[in-house]
Amino acid sequence: MSAGFQRARRPEQIEARRTAILAAARELLAERPVADISLRELACHVGLAKSNVLRYFDSREAVFLEVLDTAWTAWLDDLEGKLGDPAPADPGFAREERVAGTIAATLAERRLLCELISSMAPVLERNISLEFARSFKGRAAASTERLGALVRTRVPELSADGARQFALGVVVLVSGAWPFANPTDVVAKAAAEVGAAPEFAAALAEGLTNLLAGLVARRR
């Protein structure tokens, strides 16, 4: 990206700087994990000093949380179409398996989203201001409610609380399954030698199916 940005003063200039910084963050995330990207590197990539990046975002972590929020919304938009129409219940939980499998498959296609979800609580939420935390958590809660509503439309036996629990469970399971399924090269080699290399989409689908079926079974 080109360097030499002058200080933004008008709202459209400020928005342009923010957009450029977020685009730079996405480009770097396409190359390596978020933990390996420093504020200095991000600033250099967009052509700004570190102090200038911090004029537009609270911290390095806030930048990546904004990327996460956008990626999560884009995934929900895609998921809504791929879940299809509601289907009747069946004794074998095939409907729940299909819904959970669709969620897992669409998440597995989005490496950036899974990477950021798995880094959210242990890394990215550790260095943000209260004001930004309130904003981000408010948007995250709205997205969680939207996911729960999408699932409940296809699985109406779920209570509102059950749908919320399932949506939160998606975040928890991705947070744990993604780093486990994407270890360092050394750990991956050792896991392969003992036949313990997990496959992310399959493991996530199994976990989500069990969670969804269990929540439905409690209501039957």
Short mmCIF file of C-alpha atoms in Angstrom, two decimals:
data_model
loop_
_atom_site.label_atom_id
_atom_site.label_comp_id
_atom_site.label_asym_id
_atom_site.label_seq_id
_atom_site.Cartn_x
_atom_site.Cartn_y
_atom_site.Cartn_z
CA MET A 1 0.00 0.00 0.00
CA SER A 2 1.13 3.54 -0.58
CA ALA A 3 2.74 5.52 2.23
CA GLY A 4 2.56 9.21 2.91
CA PHE A 5 -0.94 9.56 4.30
CA GLN A 6 -1.59 13.04 5.59
CA ARG A 7 -3.52 13.45 8.80
CA ALA A 8 -7.21 12.81 8.31
CA ARG A 9 -9.50 15.59 9.45
CA ARG A 10 -12.83 15.13 7.71
CA PRO A 11 -15.11 12.15 8.56
CA GLU A 12 -14.64 10.63 5.10
CA GLN A 13 -10.85 10.89 5.47
CA ILE A 14 -10.96 9.21 8.87
CA GLU A 15 -13.11 6.42 7.46
CA ALA A 16 -10.69 6.00 4.54
CA ARG A 17 -7.77 5.58 6.99
CA ARG A 18 -9.70 3.04 9.03
CA THR A 19 -10.62 1.13 5.89
CA ALA A 20 -6.98 1.10 4.75
CA ILE A 21 -5.80 -0.19 8.13
CA LEU A 22 -8.41 -2.97 8.17
CA ALA A 23 -7.49 -3.97 4.62
CA ALA A 24 -3.83 -4.17 5.62
CA ALA A 25 -4.75 -6.34 8.60
CA ARG A 26 -6.65 -8.75 6.33
CA GLU A 27 -3.73 -8.96 3.92
CA LEU A 28 -1.33 -9.84 6.72
CA LEU A 29 -3.76 -12.37 8.19
CA ALA A 30 -3.82 -14.14 4.84
CA GLU A 31 -0.12 -14.84 5.34
CA ARG A 32 0.21 -15.78 9.01
CA PRO A 33 -1.57 -16.02 12.39
CA VAL A 34 -2.66 -12.93 14.25
CA ALA A 35 -0.19 -13.63 17.08
CA ASP A 36 2.69 -13.16 14.63
CA ILE A 37 1.59 -9.70 13.45
CA SER A 38 2.89 -6.71 15.42
CA LEU A 39 1.52 -3.18 15.50
CA ARG A 40 4.76 -1.99 13.89
CA GLU A 41 4.37 -4.40 10.99
CA LEU A 42 0.72 -3.46 10.52
CA ALA A 43 1.60 0.23 10.51
CA CYS A 44 4.40 -0.27 7.98
CA HIS A 45 2.13 -2.32 5.74
CA VAL A 46 -0.43 0.48 5.54
CA GLY A 47 2.19 3.25 5.30
CA LEU A 48 1.64 4.88 8.70
CA ALA A 49 3.55 5.34 11.93
CA LYS A 50 2.39 3.24 14.88
CA SER A 51 1.15 6.36 16.63
CA ASN A 52 -0.98 7.21 13.60
CA VAL A 53 -2.62 3.78 13.57
CA LEU A 54 -3.56 4.40 17.20
CA ARG A 55 -5.35 7.59 16.18
CA TYR A 56 -7.98 5.41 14.50
CA PHE A 57 -8.01 2.30 16.71
CA ASP A 58 -7.42 1.78 20.43
CA SER A 59 -4.77 -0.87 19.88
CA ARG A 60 -3.48 -3.58 17.57
CA GLU A 61 -6.02 -5.92 19.14
CA ALA A 62 -8.90 -3.55 18.39
CA VAL A 63 -7.98 -3.61 14.71
CA PHE A 64 -8.25 -7.38 14.54
CA LEU A 65 -11.47 -7.44 16.55
CA GLU A 66 -12.99 -5.11 13.96
CA VAL A 67 -11.87 -7.54 11.25
CA LEU A 68 -13.47 -10.35 13.25
CA ASP A 69 -16.77 -8.46 13.54
CA THR A 70 -16.92 -7.90 9.78
CA ALA A 71 -15.96 -11.51 9.02
CA TRP A 72 -18.59 -12.85 11.44
CA THR A 73 -21.33 -10.75 9.82
CA ALA A 74 -20.30 -11.90 6.33
CA TRP A 75 -20.41 -15.52 7.50
CA LEU A 76 -23.91 -15.11 8.94
CA ASP A 77 -25.10 -13.60 5.66
CA ASP A 78 -23.74 -16.62 3.79
CA LEU A 79 -25.02 -19.13 6.35
CA GLU A 80 -28.58 -17.82 6.17
CA GLY A 81 -28.82 -18.89 2.53
CA LYS A 82 -27.03 -22.20 2.96
CA LEU A 83 -29.12 -23.45 5.87
CA GLY A 84 -32.11 -23.76 3.55
CA ASP A 85 -35.75 -24.10 4.56
CA PRO A 86 -36.94 -25.61 7.86
CA ALA A 87 -37.50 -29.38 7.86
CA PRO A 88 -39.69 -31.51 10.15
CA ALA A 89 -38.22 -33.22 13.17
CA ASP A 90 -37.23 -36.87 13.01
CA PRO A 91 -36.36 -39.44 15.69
CA GLY A 92 -32.79 -39.85 14.44
CA PHE A 93 -31.81 -36.18 14.64
CA ALA A 94 -30.91 -36.06 10.93
CA ARG A 95 -32.24 -32.50 10.78
CA GLU A 96 -29.99 -31.38 13.64
CA GLU A 97 -27.05 -33.14 12.02
CA ARG A 98 -27.68 -31.30 8.75
CA VAL A 99 -27.93 -27.89 10.44
CA ALA A 100 -24.83 -28.47 12.55
CA GLY A 101 -22.93 -29.88 9.56
CA THR A 102 -23.78 -26.83 7.46
CA ILE A 103 -22.54 -24.50 10.19
CA ALA A 104 -19.31 -26.49 10.56
CA ALA A 105 -18.68 -26.70 6.81
CA THR A 106 -19.19 -22.98 6.23
CA LEU A 107 -16.93 -22.10 9.14
CA ALA A 108 -14.22 -24.46 7.91
CA GLU A 109 -14.20 -22.53 4.62
CA ARG A 110 -13.35 -19.31 6.48
CA ARG A 111 -9.85 -19.64 7.89
CA LEU A 112 -9.56 -15.98 8.84
CA LEU A 113 -12.79 -16.07 10.86
CA CYS A 114 -11.82 -19.24 12.73
CA GLU A 115 -8.34 -17.89 13.42
CA LEU A 116 -9.75 -14.71 14.94
CA ILE A 117 -12.46 -16.49 16.96
CA SER A 118 -9.82 -18.75 18.50
CA SER A 119 -7.69 -15.69 19.38
CA MET A 120 -10.54 -13.52 20.64
CA ALA A 121 -10.73 -14.32 24.36
CA PRO A 122 -7.11 -15.34 25.10
CA VAL A 123 -5.38 -12.63 23.06
CA LEU A 124 -7.43 -9.94 21.37
CA GLU A 125 -9.69 -8.96 24.27
CA ARG A 126 -6.71 -8.42 26.60
CA ASN A 127 -5.67 -4.95 25.40
CA ILE A 128 -8.75 -2.88 24.58
CA SER A 129 -10.43 0.06 26.27
CA LEU A 130 -13.71 -0.19 28.15
CA GLU A 131 -15.42 1.94 25.51
CA PHE A 132 -14.28 -0.32 22.68
CA ALA A 133 -15.06 -3.45 24.71
CA ARG A 134 -18.64 -2.25 25.20
CA SER A 135 -19.03 -1.58 21.49
CA PHE A 136 -17.51 -4.86 20.39
CA LYS A 137 -19.36 -6.98 22.94
CA GLY A 138 -22.64 -5.32 22.00
CA ARG A 139 -22.12 -6.20 18.35
CA ALA A 140 -20.96 -9.71 19.26
CA ALA A 141 -24.09 -10.25 21.35
CA ALA A 142 -26.28 -9.13 18.44
CA SER A 143 -24.48 -11.56 16.11
CA THR A 144 -24.92 -14.37 18.63
CA GLU A 145 -28.62 -13.64 18.82
CA ARG A 146 -28.83 -13.66 15.03
CA LEU A 147 -27.12 -17.04 14.81
CA GLY A 148 -29.43 -18.45 17.46
CA ALA A 149 -32.45 -17.14 15.58
CA LEU A 150 -31.26 -18.69 12.31
CA VAL A 151 -30.90 -22.07 13.99
CA ARG A 152 -34.18 -21.82 15.88
CA THR A 153 -36.04 -21.11 12.64
CA ARG A 154 -34.77 -24.47 11.31
CA VAL A 155 -35.12 -26.23 14.67
CA PRO A 156 -38.21 -24.68 16.30
CA GLU A 157 -38.14 -27.13 19.22
CA LEU A 158 -35.26 -25.08 20.62
CA SER A 159 -36.20 -22.57 23.28
CA ALA A 160 -34.88 -19.04 22.98
CA ASP A 161 -32.41 -19.83 25.75
CA GLY A 162 -31.41 -23.09 24.04
CA ALA A 163 -30.76 -21.27 20.78
CA ARG A 164 -28.60 -18.78 22.65
CA GLN A 165 -26.68 -21.59 24.34
CA PHE A 166 -26.07 -23.25 20.99
CA ALA A 167 -24.84 -20.02 19.38
CA LEU A 168 -22.42 -19.46 22.26
CA GLY A 169 -21.37 -23.10 21.97
CA VAL A 170 -20.37 -22.50 18.34
CA VAL A 171 -17.90 -19.86 19.51
CA VAL A 172 -16.56 -22.05 22.30
CA LEU A 173 -16.12 -25.12 20.08
CA VAL A 174 -14.39 -23.16 17.31
CA SER A 175 -12.13 -21.52 19.88
CA GLY A 176 -10.96 -24.92 21.07
CA ALA A 177 -11.06 -26.98 17.88
CA TRP A 178 -9.29 -24.54 15.56
CA PRO A 179 -5.91 -24.30 17.34
CA PHE A 180 -6.04 -28.02 18.13
CA ALA A 181 -6.54 -28.83 14.45
CA ASN A 182 -3.88 -26.33 13.33
CA PRO A 183 -0.83 -27.02 15.50
CA THR A 184 2.78 -26.07 14.87
CA ASP A 185 4.68 -28.14 12.31
CA VAL A 186 6.47 -30.05 15.08
CA VAL A 187 3.26 -30.93 16.92
CA ALA A 188 1.49 -31.81 13.64
CA LYS A 189 4.27 -34.25 12.75
CA ALA A 190 4.16 -35.88 16.17
CA ALA A 191 0.35 -36.13 16.07
CA ALA A 192 0.45 -37.74 12.63
CA GLU A 193 2.93 -40.35 13.85
CA VAL A 194 0.50 -41.53 16.54
CA GLY A 195 -2.62 -41.14 14.38
CA ALA A 196 -3.99 -38.22 16.38
CA ALA A 197 -4.20 -35.50 13.75
CA PRO A 198 -7.72 -34.02 14.04
CA GLU A 199 -9.76 -32.79 11.08
CA PHE A 200 -11.38 -29.48 11.94
CA ALA A 201 -14.63 -29.62 9.96
CA ALA A 202 -15.47 -33.19 11.03
CA ALA A 203 -14.64 -32.57 14.69
CA LEU A 204 -16.63 -29.34 14.74
CA ALA A 205 -19.63 -30.94 13.01
CA GLU A 206 -19.65 -33.78 15.54
CA GLY A 207 -19.45 -31.43 18.49
CA LEU A 208 -22.15 -29.10 17.18
CA THR A 209 -24.45 -32.01 16.30
CA ASN A 210 -24.16 -33.41 19.81
CA LEU A 211 -24.80 -30.00 21.34
CA LEU A 212 -27.80 -29.22 19.16
CA ALA A 213 -29.34 -32.69 19.50
CA GLY A 214 -28.87 -32.56 23.25
CA LEU A 215 -30.57 -29.18 23.56
CA VAL A 216 -33.49 -30.41 21.42
CA ALA A 217 -33.79 -33.68 23.38
CA ARG A 218 -34.16 -31.79 26.63
CA ARG A 219 -37.27 -30.11 25.23
CA ARG A 220 -38.94 -33.25 23.84
#
